[in-house]
Amino acid sequence: MKILVVDDETDVKDLFEQRFRREIRSGEFELAFANSGEEALTYLDGHPSEIILILSDINMPGMSGFELLRHIRSDFNAPPPPIVMMITAYGDPGSQQQAVELGANDFLTKPLDFAVLKQKLRNVA
């Protein structure tokens, strides 16, 4: 499964690569990273039909995760449409409701429980 992780925090790449080391090595998951919504859209433009799942932070400078989700659902809905999981440090019901209304498939709160995340990803695969 190819996963695009979108987060403006610079240590996210190292964290995900460490936590998914075994799955990456076995070929179960392939990770790509973008540091902004704009960078994610550029990546998606260059890799059509490659990304199966997108994990996106909500609160990012520039384009928010909500704006990114809006673009993904309008511009990248060719079959199969990517599965989008939104991630935020704020687990408030308003953010969760907005994410669902914009087409998010799931909503996770920080700090991420990587055991739960891995199980969710395997359920999707």
C-alpha atoms as one frame of an Amber mdcrd trajectory, in Angstrom:
protein
   0.000   0.000   0.000   1.383   3.421  -0.939   0.757   6.051   1.741   1.293
   9.801   1.465   1.884  11.454   4.848   1.225  15.206   4.853   2.457  17.158
   7.875   4.387  20.391   8.354   6.344  18.994  11.330   9.828  18.084  10.129
  10.295  15.114  12.483   7.222  13.260  11.172   9.170  11.564   8.365  11.739
  10.088  10.765   9.009   9.043  13.217   6.938   7.239  10.566   9.988   5.574
   9.015  11.032   4.344  12.454   7.562   3.110  13.469   6.922   1.426  10.091
  10.464   0.101   9.575   9.384  -3.558   9.502   6.400  -2.911   7.194   8.521
  -0.817   4.810  11.248  -3.463   4.683   8.711  -6.225   3.950   7.034  -4.144
   1.233   3.697  -4.041   3.050   3.705  -0.221   3.100   5.499   2.338   0.968
   5.629   5.849   2.423   5.925   9.203   0.686   5.978  12.558   2.486   4.834
  16.117   1.835   5.435  19.049   4.197   2.416  21.095   3.091  -0.927  20.812
   1.361   0.531  22.491  -1.706   3.422  20.005  -1.816   0.941  17.133  -1.449
  -1.084  18.338  -4.445   2.085  18.642  -6.529   3.062  15.115  -5.507  -0.388
  13.755  -6.357  -0.286  15.485  -9.770   2.998  13.721 -10.516   1.891  10.314
  -9.232  -1.664   9.730 -10.487  -3.317   6.504  -9.354  -0.297   5.598  -7.197
  -1.431   6.829  -3.789  -3.972   4.604  -2.098  -4.110   6.325   1.280  -3.378
   9.843   2.501  -2.680  10.703   6.147  -2.964  14.476   6.515  -2.521  16.820
   9.409  -5.308  19.402   9.660  -3.433  22.388  11.076  -0.691  23.424   8.661
   0.489  26.853   7.535  -0.764  27.868   4.112  -3.222  25.269   2.873  -4.929
  23.507   5.780  -5.662  19.808   5.793  -9.337  20.655   5.235  -8.471  22.632
   2.087  -6.244  19.789   0.917  -9.066  17.307   1.497 -11.437  19.512  -0.518
  -8.947  19.520  -3.444  -8.350  15.769  -3.205 -12.062  14.996  -3.325 -12.688
  17.321  -6.277  -9.497  16.769  -8.314  -8.312  13.221  -7.549 -11.453  11.128
  -7.460 -10.556   8.849 -10.356 -11.122   5.228  -9.441 -10.110   4.134  -6.996
 -10.363   7.385  -5.030  -7.734   7.666  -2.308  -8.679   6.932   1.274  -8.025
   9.983   3.439  -7.402   9.914   7.182  -7.159  13.284   8.894  -4.838  13.769
  11.874  -5.057  16.550  14.444  -3.878  17.437  17.913  -7.379  18.768  18.566
  -9.954  16.007  18.901 -12.906  18.363  19.035 -16.201  17.170  17.532 -16.377
  20.204  15.214 -13.149  19.302  13.437 -14.176  15.683  13.164 -17.580  16.641
  11.735 -15.989  19.005   9.203 -13.527  16.309   8.117 -16.347  13.805   7.571
 -18.428  16.368   5.661 -15.467  17.049   3.366 -15.063  13.339   2.641 -12.511
  12.061   5.156 -12.660   8.317   5.693 -11.264   8.443   9.226 -10.112  10.887
  11.898  -7.153  10.335  14.241  -5.826  12.423  17.115  -2.227  13.145  18.108
  -0.235  11.722  19.645  -0.822   8.862  17.230  -1.199   5.372  18.584   0.832
   3.584  15.912  -0.548   0.143  16.827  -4.085   1.428  16.161  -2.955   3.205
  12.986  -1.281   0.058  11.634  -4.439  -1.960  12.303  -6.582   0.637  10.514
  -4.200   0.581   7.544  -4.272  -3.214   7.370  -8.089  -3.154   7.473  -8.036
  -0.871   4.432  -5.517  -2.947   2.450
